[in-house]
Structures are given as C-alpha cells and as structure tokens.
Coordinates of C-alpha atoms in Angstrom, one line a residue:
M9 CA 86.0 111.7 119.9
A10 CA 87.7 109.0 117.8
S11 CA 90.4 109.6 115.2
T12 CA 89.3 110.9 111.9
F13 CA 92.3 110.3 109.7
A14 CA 95.5 108.2 109.7
T15 CA 98.8 109.7 110.7
D16 CA 101.0 106.8 109.8
G17 CA 101.0 107.1 106.0
K18 CA 97.9 104.9 105.3
A19 CA 96.7 107.0 102.4
G20 CA 93.0 106.7 101.9
A21 CA 92.2 105.2 105.3
G22 CA 88.8 106.6 106.2
F23 CA 87.9 105.2 109.6
S24 CA 84.2 105.9 109.2
R25 CA 83.9 104.6 105.6
R26 CA 82.3 101.2 104.9
T27 CA 82.7 99.4 101.6
L28 CA 81.6 96.1 100.0
T29 CA 85.0 95.5 98.4
P30 CA 88.3 95.7 100.4
E31 CA 90.4 98.8 100.2
F32 CA 93.2 97.3 102.4
A33 CA 94.4 93.9 103.3
L34 CA 92.4 92.4 106.3
G35 CA 94.4 92.9 109.5
T36 CA 96.0 96.1 108.3
A37 CA 96.8 98.3 111.3
A38 CA 96.8 102.1 111.3
I39 CA 97.4 105.0 113.8
G40 CA 94.8 107.8 113.9
D41 CA 95.2 111.5 114.6
Q42 CA 94.3 111.0 118.2
N43 CA 97.0 108.3 118.6
A44 CA 94.3 105.6 118.5
G45 CA 95.1 102.2 117.0
W46 CA 92.8 100.9 114.2
L47 CA 92.4 97.5 112.5
Y48 CA 90.9 96.8 109.1
V49 CA 88.2 94.0 109.2
V50 CA 85.2 92.6 107.5
A51 CA 81.8 92.0 109.2
D52 CA 80.2 88.5 109.2
V53 CA 77.4 90.0 111.3
A54 CA 75.7 93.4 111.5
V55 CA 77.1 95.6 114.2
A56 CA 75.6 98.8 115.5
A57 CA 77.7 101.9 116.0
A58 CA 79.3 102.5 119.5
V59 CA 79.5 98.7 120.2
A60 CA 82.6 98.5 122.5
V61 CA 82.9 94.7 122.5
A62 CA 82.8 93.4 119.0
V63 CA 84.4 90.0 118.6
V64 CA 87.2 90.2 116.0
N65 CA 88.9 86.9 115.0
P66 CA 92.6 87.5 115.4
T67 CA 93.5 85.2 112.5
T68 CA 91.0 86.1 109.8
F69 CA 90.1 89.7 111.0
H70 CA 86.4 89.0 110.6
I71 CA 83.9 90.5 113.1
T72 CA 82.2 87.3 114.2
A73 CA 79.8 88.6 116.9
A74 CA 78.4 92.0 117.8
T75 CA 79.0 91.5 121.5
G76 CA 81.0 89.3 123.8
G77 CA 84.5 90.4 122.8
T78 CA 87.1 92.7 124.2
G79 CA 89.5 95.2 122.8
Y80 CA 87.7 96.8 119.8
T81 CA 85.0 99.5 119.4
V82 CA 82.9 99.9 116.3
D83 CA 82.5 103.7 115.9
T84 CA 80.5 103.4 112.6
A85 CA 78.0 100.7 112.1
F86 CA 78.7 97.6 109.9
A87 CA 76.3 95.8 107.7
I88 CA 77.0 92.1 106.9
G89 CA 79.8 91.8 104.4
E90 CA 81.1 95.4 104.8
Y91 CA 84.8 96.2 105.1
G92 CA 86.0 98.9 107.4
W93 CA 88.0 99.9 110.5
V94 CA 87.5 99.1 114.2
R95 CA 89.2 101.1 117.0
K96 CA 91.5 99.3 119.4
T97 CA 90.2 100.1 122.9
A98 CA 92.1 97.7 125.1
A99 CA 95.6 96.3 125.2
L100 CA 95.7 92.8 123.8
V101 CA 98.3 90.4 125.2

C-alpha cells in the first residue's frame, strides 16, 4: 500500500488528490508515511492508476507519456491537465 500522508512537513499534501490548479511548485518532493518518495507533477496526457512507468520530464515535471518511462508509479489516475503526486519507485541516477 502506498503512503497516505506526508511526514516531512508538507502540509496539505494529499497523494491521491488531483486538481486543475497547482497546490505546490512543480518538482516539489515529499516523503510519505511509508517512507516513499513523492514528486509533484502535471499531466500532459491521461494516465491510468497503477501505471508503473509514467514518463516524467526531469526538468519541467510534466508527465509526457503514460508508458515507457522508469522510476515513477501513478497510484491515482490523472486526466490531462491535472496536478498531483507520483510515487518514486526506482532510484534515479
């Protein structure tokens, strides 16, 4: 089960919440209650829940493809233009 709340002081970070206006700066990182890393992004494409290979641009923090990437899992679906959190699932070097 993925984290449900932030433990690093990110007040208001709801990892399953999706919004049409940003609540945090793109690229904001957070640590969840199960020690998972999270990244705040915006979706340029629709992405279904449980997609483990969403492509996240490391400079703009946009989800640019629903598949073909590494390192992030989408635990709650995104519609185009929605802001929200993706879970870091692989070490990025």
